[in-house]
Amino acid sequence: MRVNILLVLLCVTIPALTLRAAERPNILLFFVDDMGFMDLGCYGSDLYRTPNIDRLAAQGTRFTRAYAAAHVCSPTRGALLTGKYPARTRVTDFMKGHERPFAKLLVPDWTMGLPESEMTLAKVLVPQGYAAAWLGKWHVGGSALSHGFQAGEQKWIHNRKDEPEDVKGAFTLNAEAMAFIEKEKGKPFFVAISHYSVHGPIRFEPGLRDEYQKIIDEKKPLQTNAGYAAMVESLDESVGQMLDWLQKQQLAESTLVIFTSDNGGAESYTNNAPLRAGKGTLYEGGVRVPLIARWPGKVAAGKTSEVALSTIDFLPTFAALAGAAVPPDVDGVDVTAVLKGAGSLERETLYWHYPHYHAEKPSGSILKGDWKLIEWFETGEAELYDLAKDVSEARNLAAEEPERTAAMLTELREWRKRVGAQMMTVNPAYDAAREGEGPPKKVKRKEAKAAKKEKEKNE
């Protein structure tokens, strides 16, 4: 009798396990460097041609309130890998950050490289039978291999002589992704194609830039950088190649495809309007990013969602889809229900912490529903915006809404205490006349270059 009962249990359990395995998706992540919210046709660009990414949006759901965990790359990458706020991991700036020896505040001794002790996406997914690769830009210290991935080596980076001939190596990364998936055939996969595009310096196919310049001269669009436009188009073509390959391999139906960016667009190359500012600032142009999800039959096609999502949500969501436990101290939440069409999340608050100098001075931010507050660390002053009525953050309501401002400031400061956020301290070497200067070595290099130019001019 006991044997018969065991046989019955096995007959019930094995199909259930098989069903769960069959429901687990492959995950393909296109993680773009510095792509702004307005850098795609499907998000409103009147210049950039992105038919393949637009097709992805038409086949899936486009999120209009997706946020990067930081306004620069390394902290956002660390947040994606761990599901934690940068303030918690203390990876709060890009490697190696900006030095300001004469600034008003001293930058804390932050973690310049994600500790290998952190539980990463790879360490969560691989034990569940996933093959995991991180291909392309890494930029969080160490390597993808040292953080649990089975493939992934940053072979080049911006401005290197060994950069591939194809624009920013986009098609080279595709080839690596295809080879990895073929090699691990039979296993569910997580593959991140972490693009070097569209970060500067600008690269483009010969002739394409001139084509865009003609369009700019004739139509006077919002965005006006022809070289950048050409680079965006090349990125789009590479995305199209990868999507077509998935279809040919009969993997499209079983693959969750995510397309997003590590921070907002750089104002030196693109225009994020109607969003304010761009990369390096906590205004919407610096942290609101494109996010598209496609999973045929699971993620609604042709839908737009206004639910506020964050980079920190990827790990808990992917863990849930893989049937894995979510590690402790994760700040993100499982947004599977939102991907499948739910119109809201219980969470209504997101936070940012940037105790560094960059395009703007050090600051922190809290987003609560439609209300957003930015705190400036040098002065303690706050700005308050109602994004539902003022997405461009043109009207600071802090003086008109003193109670709300005080409450949100208190909540932001309490959050910093909870996550152990590092704070800045007063700089005894502060020099108002020199506070904008960078590291001494860079200053000397600039002075030397200026002297050389002056000498050449006089010769």
Short mmCIF file of C-alpha atoms in Angstrom, two decimals:
data_model
loop_
_atom_site.label_atom_id
_atom_site.label_comp_id
_atom_site.label_asym_id
_atom_site.label_seq_id
_atom_site.Cartn_x
_atom_site.Cartn_y
_atom_site.Cartn_z
CA MET A 1 0.00 0.00 0.00
CA ARG A 2 2.84 2.41 0.91
CA VAL A 3 4.48 1.75 -2.49
CA ASN A 4 1.23 2.51 -4.28
CA ILE A 5 0.83 5.77 -2.36
CA LEU A 6 4.38 6.80 -3.28
CA LEU A 7 3.69 6.03 -6.93
CA VAL A 8 0.56 8.15 -6.84
CA LEU A 9 2.47 11.03 -5.24
CA LEU A 10 5.19 10.78 -7.88
CA CYS A 11 2.61 10.79 -10.66
CA VAL A 12 1.13 13.99 -9.22
CA THR A 13 4.43 15.70 -8.36
CA ILE A 14 6.44 15.06 -11.54
CA PRO A 15 3.91 16.64 -13.95
CA ALA A 16 3.58 19.59 -11.56
CA LEU A 17 7.35 20.10 -11.54
CA THR A 18 7.44 19.74 -15.33
CA LEU A 19 4.66 22.29 -15.68
CA ARG A 20 6.47 24.76 -13.45
CA ALA A 21 9.70 24.29 -15.41
CA ALA A 22 7.82 24.77 -18.68
CA GLU A 23 6.29 28.01 -17.40
CA ARG A 24 9.65 29.51 -16.43
CA PRO A 25 10.65 31.92 -19.16
CA ASN A 26 13.97 32.54 -20.74
CA ILE A 27 14.93 36.13 -19.96
CA LEU A 28 16.68 38.42 -22.44
CA LEU A 29 17.60 41.85 -21.12
CA PHE A 30 18.67 44.68 -23.41
CA PHE A 31 20.38 47.08 -21.01
CA VAL A 32 21.29 50.27 -22.85
CA ASP A 33 23.84 52.82 -21.65
CA ASP A 34 22.55 56.41 -21.33
CA MET A 35 19.38 56.02 -23.40
CA GLY A 36 16.98 58.82 -22.56
CA PHE A 37 13.23 58.58 -22.08
CA MET A 38 12.60 60.38 -25.39
CA ASP A 39 15.19 58.47 -27.45
CA LEU A 40 12.76 56.07 -29.16
CA GLY A 41 10.03 56.51 -31.71
CA CYS A 42 7.55 54.69 -29.49
CA TYR A 43 8.29 57.18 -26.70
CA GLY A 44 7.76 60.22 -28.89
CA SER A 45 11.03 61.02 -30.67
CA ASP A 46 10.42 62.90 -33.89
CA LEU A 47 13.92 62.17 -35.20
CA TYR A 48 15.32 58.81 -34.16
CA ARG A 49 14.27 55.86 -36.32
CA THR A 50 13.74 52.83 -34.09
CA PRO A 51 11.34 50.49 -35.95
CA ASN A 52 12.57 47.32 -34.26
CA ILE A 53 12.28 48.62 -30.71
CA ASP A 54 8.94 50.17 -31.65
CA ARG A 55 7.84 46.73 -32.86
CA LEU A 56 8.89 45.26 -29.51
CA ALA A 57 6.70 47.85 -27.77
CA ALA A 58 3.77 47.04 -30.06
CA GLN A 59 4.13 43.35 -29.21
CA GLY A 60 4.46 44.04 -25.48
CA THR A 61 3.88 46.67 -22.81
CA ARG A 62 5.53 50.08 -22.72
CA PHE A 63 6.05 51.62 -19.28
CA THR A 64 5.95 55.40 -19.01
CA ARG A 65 6.97 55.69 -15.35
CA ALA A 66 10.00 53.43 -15.17
CA TYR A 67 12.89 54.72 -13.09
CA ALA A 68 16.60 53.99 -12.95
CA ALA A 69 17.86 53.44 -9.42
CA ALA A 70 20.40 56.22 -9.98
CA HIS A 71 21.15 58.96 -12.49
CA VAL A 72 24.57 57.45 -13.36
CA CYS A 73 25.48 53.96 -14.48
CA SER A 74 27.35 51.96 -11.81
CA PRO A 75 24.81 52.42 -9.00
CA THR A 76 21.96 51.43 -11.32
CA ARG A 77 23.87 48.36 -12.48
CA GLY A 78 24.52 47.33 -8.89
CA ALA A 79 20.83 47.82 -8.12
CA LEU A 80 19.78 45.66 -11.05
CA LEU A 81 22.16 42.88 -10.02
CA THR A 82 21.12 42.87 -6.34
CA GLY A 83 17.61 44.29 -6.15
CA LYS A 84 18.90 46.76 -3.55
CA TYR A 85 19.01 50.51 -3.46
CA PRO A 86 22.49 51.92 -4.13
CA ALA A 87 22.32 53.53 -0.68
CA ARG A 88 22.13 50.06 0.88
CA THR A 89 25.04 48.52 -1.07
CA ARG A 90 26.93 51.84 -0.88
CA VAL A 91 27.73 51.63 -4.58
CA THR A 92 26.45 55.16 -5.03
CA ASP A 93 28.53 56.61 -7.87
CA PHE A 94 30.02 55.52 -11.17
CA MET A 95 33.53 54.08 -11.09
CA LYS A 96 35.61 56.03 -10.15
CA GLY A 97 33.42 59.01 -9.60
CA HIS A 98 34.10 62.75 -9.63
CA GLU A 99 36.54 64.21 -7.12
CA ARG A 100 35.92 67.70 -5.78
CA PRO A 101 38.74 68.41 -3.28
CA PHE A 102 37.59 71.99 -2.65
CA ALA A 103 33.83 71.43 -2.59
CA LYS A 104 31.65 72.33 0.37
CA LEU A 105 31.05 68.71 1.40
CA LEU A 106 33.27 65.62 1.52
CA VAL A 107 32.17 62.52 -0.35
CA PRO A 108 31.88 59.48 1.97
CA ASP A 109 34.13 56.44 1.65
CA TRP A 110 31.72 54.67 -0.67
CA THR A 111 32.00 51.13 -2.02
CA MET A 112 33.88 51.40 -5.30
CA GLY A 113 32.92 47.99 -6.64
CA LEU A 114 30.06 45.61 -5.88
CA PRO A 115 31.26 43.18 -3.17
CA GLU A 116 31.47 39.58 -4.35
CA SER A 117 29.54 38.60 -1.22
CA GLU A 118 26.40 40.20 -2.66
CA MET A 119 23.66 37.86 -3.86
CA THR A 120 23.32 38.70 -7.54
CA LEU A 121 20.85 37.75 -10.24
CA ALA A 122 23.19 35.01 -11.43
CA LYS A 123 23.54 33.52 -7.94
CA VAL A 124 19.74 33.44 -7.69
CA LEU A 125 19.02 31.98 -11.14
CA VAL A 126 21.85 29.49 -11.75
CA PRO A 127 20.83 27.18 -8.85
CA GLN A 128 17.38 27.04 -10.47
CA GLY A 129 18.92 25.52 -13.59
CA TYR A 130 19.33 28.73 -15.56
CA ALA A 131 22.30 29.44 -17.80
CA ALA A 132 23.31 33.03 -17.04
CA ALA A 133 25.44 35.43 -19.08
CA TRP A 134 26.18 39.13 -18.76
CA LEU A 135 27.62 40.35 -22.04
CA GLY A 136 29.08 43.80 -22.64
CA LYS A 137 29.49 46.68 -20.25
CA TRP A 138 29.88 45.66 -16.59
CA HIS A 139 31.27 48.68 -14.68
CA VAL A 140 30.58 47.63 -11.09
CA GLY A 141 34.02 46.27 -10.18
CA GLY A 142 35.38 42.76 -10.58
CA SER A 143 33.74 40.87 -13.43
CA ALA A 144 30.49 39.15 -14.31
CA LEU A 145 32.25 35.81 -13.79
CA SER A 146 33.27 36.72 -10.25
CA HIS A 147 29.64 37.54 -9.47
CA GLY A 148 28.19 34.20 -10.52
CA PHE A 149 27.65 34.51 -14.26
CA GLN A 150 28.80 31.66 -16.49
CA ALA A 151 29.82 33.97 -19.32
CA GLY A 152 30.69 37.61 -19.50
CA GLU A 153 33.90 39.50 -19.89
CA GLN A 154 34.15 43.22 -20.56
CA LYS A 155 36.51 43.12 -23.52
CA TRP A 156 36.51 46.80 -24.35
CA ILE A 157 35.02 50.06 -23.20
CA HIS A 158 34.49 53.55 -24.56
CA ASN A 159 37.49 55.15 -26.30
CA ARG A 160 39.52 51.95 -26.48
CA LYS A 161 41.53 51.10 -29.59
CA ASP A 162 40.29 47.48 -29.54
CA GLU A 163 36.63 48.51 -29.93
CA PRO A 164 34.90 46.32 -32.58
CA GLU A 165 34.25 47.69 -36.05
CA ASP A 166 30.46 47.45 -35.71
CA VAL A 167 28.99 50.51 -33.97
CA LYS A 168 29.74 50.18 -30.24
CA GLY A 169 30.01 46.42 -30.67
CA ALA A 170 26.24 45.96 -30.72
CA PHE A 171 26.25 43.14 -33.28
CA THR A 172 29.32 41.59 -31.66
CA LEU A 173 27.34 41.31 -28.42
CA ASN A 174 24.48 39.67 -30.34
CA ALA A 175 26.87 37.06 -31.72
CA GLU A 176 28.13 36.30 -28.21
CA ALA A 177 24.56 36.00 -26.93
CA MET A 178 23.55 33.63 -29.74
CA ALA A 179 26.61 31.46 -29.17
CA PHE A 180 25.91 31.24 -25.43
CA ILE A 181 22.26 30.31 -25.92
CA GLU A 182 23.21 27.66 -28.49
CA LYS A 183 25.84 26.25 -26.16
CA GLU A 184 23.37 26.02 -23.27
CA LYS A 185 20.52 24.68 -25.41
CA GLY A 186 17.95 22.85 -23.31
CA LYS A 187 18.34 25.11 -20.29
CA PRO A 188 16.32 28.21 -19.54
CA PHE A 189 18.59 31.21 -19.96
CA PHE A 190 19.14 34.67 -18.57
CA VAL A 191 21.18 36.77 -20.98
CA ALA A 192 21.90 40.45 -20.47
CA ILE A 193 23.11 42.28 -23.55
CA SER A 194 24.61 45.27 -21.77
CA HIS A 195 25.22 47.77 -24.54
CA TYR A 196 27.98 50.36 -24.76
CA SER A 197 25.58 52.40 -26.89
CA VAL A 198 24.40 55.08 -26.66
CA HIS A 199 27.06 56.42 -24.31
CA GLY A 200 29.59 58.78 -25.83
CA PRO A 201 31.81 59.11 -27.71
CA ILE A 202 29.46 58.99 -30.65
CA ARG A 203 29.98 56.26 -33.25
CA PHE A 204 27.97 55.82 -36.46
CA GLU A 205 27.84 54.13 -39.84
CA PRO A 206 29.36 56.21 -42.65
CA GLY A 207 26.68 58.14 -44.50
CA LEU A 208 23.96 57.68 -41.89
CA ARG A 209 24.94 60.81 -40.00
CA ASP A 210 24.64 62.92 -43.16
CA GLU A 211 21.20 61.48 -43.80
CA TYR A 212 20.04 62.57 -40.36
CA GLN A 213 21.61 66.00 -40.74
CA LYS A 214 19.41 66.61 -43.79
CA ILE A 215 16.32 65.66 -41.77
CA ILE A 216 17.38 68.00 -38.96
CA ASP A 217 17.99 70.89 -41.35
CA GLU A 218 14.61 70.41 -43.04
CA LYS A 219 12.26 69.49 -40.17
CA LYS A 220 13.87 71.17 -37.13
CA PRO A 221 13.02 68.33 -34.71
CA LEU A 222 13.36 68.40 -30.92
CA GLN A 223 16.58 66.36 -31.01
CA THR A 224 19.31 67.76 -33.22
CA ASN A 225 22.42 65.58 -32.95
CA ALA A 226 22.77 63.71 -36.25
CA GLY A 227 25.63 61.49 -35.10
CA TYR A 228 23.75 60.42 -31.99
CA ALA A 229 20.66 59.72 -34.09
CA ALA A 230 22.73 57.47 -36.35
CA MET A 231 24.10 55.62 -33.31
CA VAL A 232 20.56 55.08 -31.97
CA GLU A 233 19.50 53.64 -35.33
CA SER A 234 22.42 51.19 -35.33
CA LEU A 235 21.44 50.07 -31.84
CA ASP A 236 17.89 49.53 -33.04
CA GLU A 237 19.09 47.41 -35.96
CA SER A 238 21.04 45.19 -33.57
CA VAL A 239 17.97 44.73 -31.37
CA GLY A 240 16.00 43.75 -34.47
CA GLN A 241 18.63 41.18 -35.41
CA MET A 242 18.44 39.57 -31.98
CA LEU A 243 14.64 39.51 -31.94
CA ASP A 244 14.55 37.95 -35.41
CA TRP A 245 17.03 35.29 -34.29
CA LEU A 246 14.85 34.40 -31.30
CA GLN A 247 11.93 33.96 -33.67
CA LYS A 248 13.90 31.72 -36.04
CA GLN A 249 15.08 29.58 -33.12
CA GLN A 250 11.46 29.25 -31.95
CA LEU A 251 12.39 30.91 -28.66
CA ALA A 252 10.29 34.07 -28.94
CA GLU A 253 7.19 32.58 -27.30
CA SER A 254 9.11 31.32 -24.28
CA THR A 255 11.28 34.39 -23.72
CA LEU A 256 10.57 37.44 -21.61
CA VAL A 257 12.33 40.32 -23.35
CA ILE A 258 13.10 43.46 -21.35
CA PHE A 259 14.47 46.66 -22.88
CA THR A 260 15.60 49.49 -20.61
CA SER A 261 18.37 51.98 -19.78
CA ASP A 262 20.72 52.58 -16.85
CA ASN A 263 19.91 56.30 -16.55
CA GLY A 264 18.50 59.23 -18.48
CA GLY A 265 19.96 60.66 -21.64
CA ALA A 266 23.06 62.86 -21.59
CA GLU A 267 22.08 66.44 -22.42
CA SER A 268 25.28 66.89 -24.40
CA TYR A 269 23.92 64.42 -26.98
CA THR A 270 20.13 64.29 -26.75
CA ASN A 271 17.07 66.20 -25.56
CA ASN A 272 14.83 64.65 -22.90
CA ALA A 273 12.05 67.28 -23.09
CA PRO A 274 9.40 67.51 -21.82
CA LEU A 275 11.39 65.98 -18.95
CA ARG A 276 13.76 68.30 -17.14
CA ALA A 277 17.55 67.96 -17.40
CA GLY A 278 19.26 64.60 -17.92
CA LYS A 279 21.97 62.19 -16.83
CA GLY A 280 23.71 63.19 -13.62
CA THR A 281 20.64 64.89 -12.11
CA LEU A 282 17.71 63.64 -10.05
CA TYR A 283 15.23 65.53 -12.19
CA GLU A 284 13.00 63.32 -14.34
CA GLY A 285 15.30 63.57 -17.35
CA GLY A 286 18.06 61.93 -15.32
CA VAL A 287 16.13 59.02 -13.82
CA ARG A 288 13.01 58.30 -15.88
CA VAL A 289 13.92 55.74 -18.54
CA PRO A 290 12.32 53.66 -21.30
CA LEU A 291 11.11 50.21 -20.23
CA ILE A 292 9.50 47.72 -22.58
CA ALA A 293 8.49 44.14 -21.72
CA ARG A 294 7.41 41.43 -24.15
CA TRP A 295 6.37 37.86 -23.36
CA PRO A 296 3.79 36.55 -25.84
CA GLY A 297 0.63 35.34 -24.16
CA LYS A 298 1.74 36.62 -20.75
CA VAL A 299 2.53 40.33 -21.16
CA ALA A 300 -0.24 42.32 -22.84
CA ALA A 301 0.54 43.45 -26.38
CA GLY A 302 0.22 47.07 -27.40
CA LYS A 303 -0.40 48.28 -23.86
CA THR A 304 0.95 51.31 -22.02
CA SER A 305 1.35 51.22 -18.23
CA GLU A 306 1.79 54.16 -15.86
CA VAL A 307 2.75 52.03 -12.84
CA ALA A 308 5.99 53.31 -11.30
CA LEU A 309 8.68 50.63 -11.57
CA SER A 310 12.37 50.69 -10.67
CA THR A 311 15.60 48.94 -11.54
CA ILE A 312 15.50 47.37 -8.07
CA ASP A 313 12.42 45.37 -9.13
CA PHE A 314 14.19 43.19 -11.69
CA LEU A 315 15.85 40.73 -9.30
CA PRO A 316 12.74 39.88 -7.22
CA THR A 317 10.65 39.63 -10.39
CA PHE A 318 13.08 37.35 -12.21
CA ALA A 319 13.50 35.27 -9.04
CA ALA A 320 9.74 34.78 -8.79
CA LEU A 321 9.47 33.79 -12.45
CA ALA A 322 12.28 31.26 -11.97
CA GLY A 323 10.73 29.81 -8.82
CA ALA A 324 13.60 31.03 -6.63
CA ALA A 325 13.50 32.56 -3.18
CA VAL A 326 14.13 36.29 -2.97
CA PRO A 327 17.28 37.10 -0.96
CA PRO A 328 16.93 39.08 2.30
CA ASP A 329 17.35 42.87 2.36
CA VAL A 330 16.09 43.22 -1.20
CA ASP A 331 14.39 46.57 -1.68
CA GLY A 332 12.62 45.84 -4.94
CA VAL A 333 9.31 44.04 -5.32
CA ASP A 334 8.01 41.31 -7.60
CA VAL A 335 6.18 43.11 -10.41
CA THR A 336 5.09 40.01 -12.33
CA ALA A 337 1.44 40.97 -11.86
CA VAL A 338 2.14 44.40 -13.35
CA LEU A 339 3.91 42.83 -16.32
CA LYS A 340 0.82 40.69 -16.83
CA GLY A 341 -1.50 43.67 -16.75
CA ALA A 342 -2.17 44.75 -13.14
CA GLY A 343 -2.77 48.47 -12.96
CA SER A 344 -1.16 49.18 -9.61
CA LEU A 345 1.37 48.16 -6.96
CA GLU A 346 0.99 48.30 -3.19
CA ARG A 347 4.29 50.18 -3.07
CA GLU A 348 3.91 53.89 -3.73
CA THR A 349 7.33 55.24 -2.74
CA LEU A 350 10.76 55.19 -4.39
CA TYR A 351 14.00 56.76 -3.14
CA TRP A 352 17.33 58.04 -4.47
CA HIS A 353 20.55 58.94 -2.66
CA TYR A 354 23.55 60.58 -4.30
CA PRO A 355 26.21 61.90 -1.87
CA HIS A 356 28.50 62.97 -4.71
CA TYR A 357 29.16 65.82 -7.14
CA HIS A 358 28.25 65.39 -10.80
CA ALA A 359 26.17 67.45 -13.24
CA GLU A 360 24.30 68.73 -10.18
CA LYS A 361 25.33 69.12 -6.56
CA PRO A 362 24.78 66.27 -4.05
CA SER A 363 21.14 65.41 -3.51
CA GLY A 364 18.54 62.86 -2.55
CA SER A 365 14.99 62.33 -3.70
CA ILE A 366 11.71 60.68 -2.81
CA LEU A 367 8.84 59.87 -5.17
CA LYS A 368 5.51 59.25 -3.44
CA GLY A 369 2.68 58.70 -5.86
CA ASP A 370 2.72 61.72 -8.15
CA TRP A 371 4.64 63.88 -5.68
CA LYS A 372 8.40 64.20 -5.93
CA LEU A 373 10.80 65.94 -3.58
CA ILE A 374 14.50 66.67 -4.13
CA GLU A 375 16.72 67.56 -1.17
CA TRP A 376 20.00 69.42 -1.73
CA PHE A 377 22.61 68.27 0.78
CA GLU A 378 24.73 71.43 0.77
CA THR A 379 21.87 73.66 1.88
CA GLY A 380 19.18 71.30 3.17
CA GLU A 381 16.73 73.06 0.87
CA ALA A 382 14.01 71.09 -0.88
CA GLU A 383 12.10 71.27 -4.15
CA LEU A 384 8.63 69.75 -4.47
CA TYR A 385 6.82 68.87 -7.69
CA ASP A 386 3.43 67.44 -8.62
CA LEU A 387 4.38 65.27 -11.60
CA ALA A 388 0.75 64.62 -12.52
CA LYS A 389 0.38 68.29 -13.41
CA ASP A 390 4.01 69.26 -13.99
CA VAL A 391 6.10 66.48 -15.50
CA SER A 392 8.67 69.09 -16.55
CA GLU A 393 9.30 70.05 -12.90
CA ALA A 394 8.95 73.71 -13.76
CA ARG A 395 7.03 74.83 -10.67
CA ASN A 396 8.57 74.25 -7.24
CA LEU A 397 5.68 73.87 -4.77
CA ALA A 398 7.76 73.58 -1.58
CA ALA A 399 6.72 77.00 -0.30
CA GLU A 400 3.06 76.41 -1.17
CA GLU A 401 2.96 72.92 0.38
CA PRO A 402 5.02 73.26 3.59
CA GLU A 403 3.35 70.36 5.42
CA ARG A 404 3.76 67.93 2.54
CA THR A 405 7.35 69.09 2.04
CA ALA A 406 8.20 68.55 5.70
CA ALA A 407 6.54 65.12 5.77
CA MET A 408 8.34 63.92 2.65
CA LEU A 409 11.68 65.26 3.90
CA THR A 410 11.18 63.36 7.15
CA GLU A 411 10.30 60.17 5.28
CA LEU A 412 13.35 60.51 3.03
CA ARG A 413 15.67 61.02 5.99
CA GLU A 414 14.15 58.09 7.91
CA TRP A 415 14.65 55.86 4.87
CA ARG A 416 18.32 56.84 4.73
CA LYS A 417 18.71 55.71 8.33
CA ARG A 418 16.96 52.39 7.65
CA VAL A 419 19.22 51.46 4.76
CA GLY A 420 22.42 52.77 6.35
CA ALA A 421 22.98 55.46 3.72
CA GLN A 422 26.34 57.18 3.92
CA MET A 423 26.16 60.91 4.48
CA MET A 424 28.51 63.70 3.50
CA THR A 425 30.49 65.78 5.98
CA VAL A 426 31.73 69.36 5.99
CA ASN A 427 34.97 69.81 4.06
CA PRO A 428 37.61 71.69 6.12
CA ALA A 429 39.46 72.49 2.87
CA TYR A 430 36.40 74.10 1.29
CA ASP A 431 37.34 76.96 -1.02
CA ALA A 432 34.43 78.77 -2.65
CA ALA A 433 36.72 80.13 -5.35
CA ARG A 434 37.91 76.63 -6.32
CA GLU A 435 34.95 74.38 -5.47
CA GLY A 436 34.29 73.47 -9.10
CA GLU A 437 37.82 72.15 -9.64
CA GLY A 438 38.32 68.47 -10.25
CA PRO A 439 41.15 66.22 -8.99
CA PRO A 440 44.58 67.95 -8.89
CA LYS A 441 45.98 65.65 -11.60
CA LYS A 442 43.15 66.52 -13.98
CA VAL A 443 43.54 70.22 -13.23
CA LYS A 444 47.26 70.01 -14.02
CA ARG A 445 46.53 68.14 -17.27
CA LYS A 446 44.03 70.81 -18.30
CA GLU A 447 46.49 73.57 -17.45
CA ALA A 448 49.23 71.80 -19.42
CA LYS A 449 46.95 71.41 -22.46
CA ALA A 450 45.93 75.07 -22.28
CA ALA A 451 49.58 76.14 -22.04
CA LYS A 452 50.47 73.96 -25.01
CA LYS A 453 47.69 75.46 -27.13
CA GLU A 454 48.73 78.97 -26.17
CA LYS A 455 52.33 78.20 -27.07
CA GLU A 456 51.34 76.76 -30.47
CA LYS A 457 49.18 79.82 -31.14
CA ASN A 458 52.11 82.17 -30.50
CA GLU A 459 54.64 80.24 -32.56
#
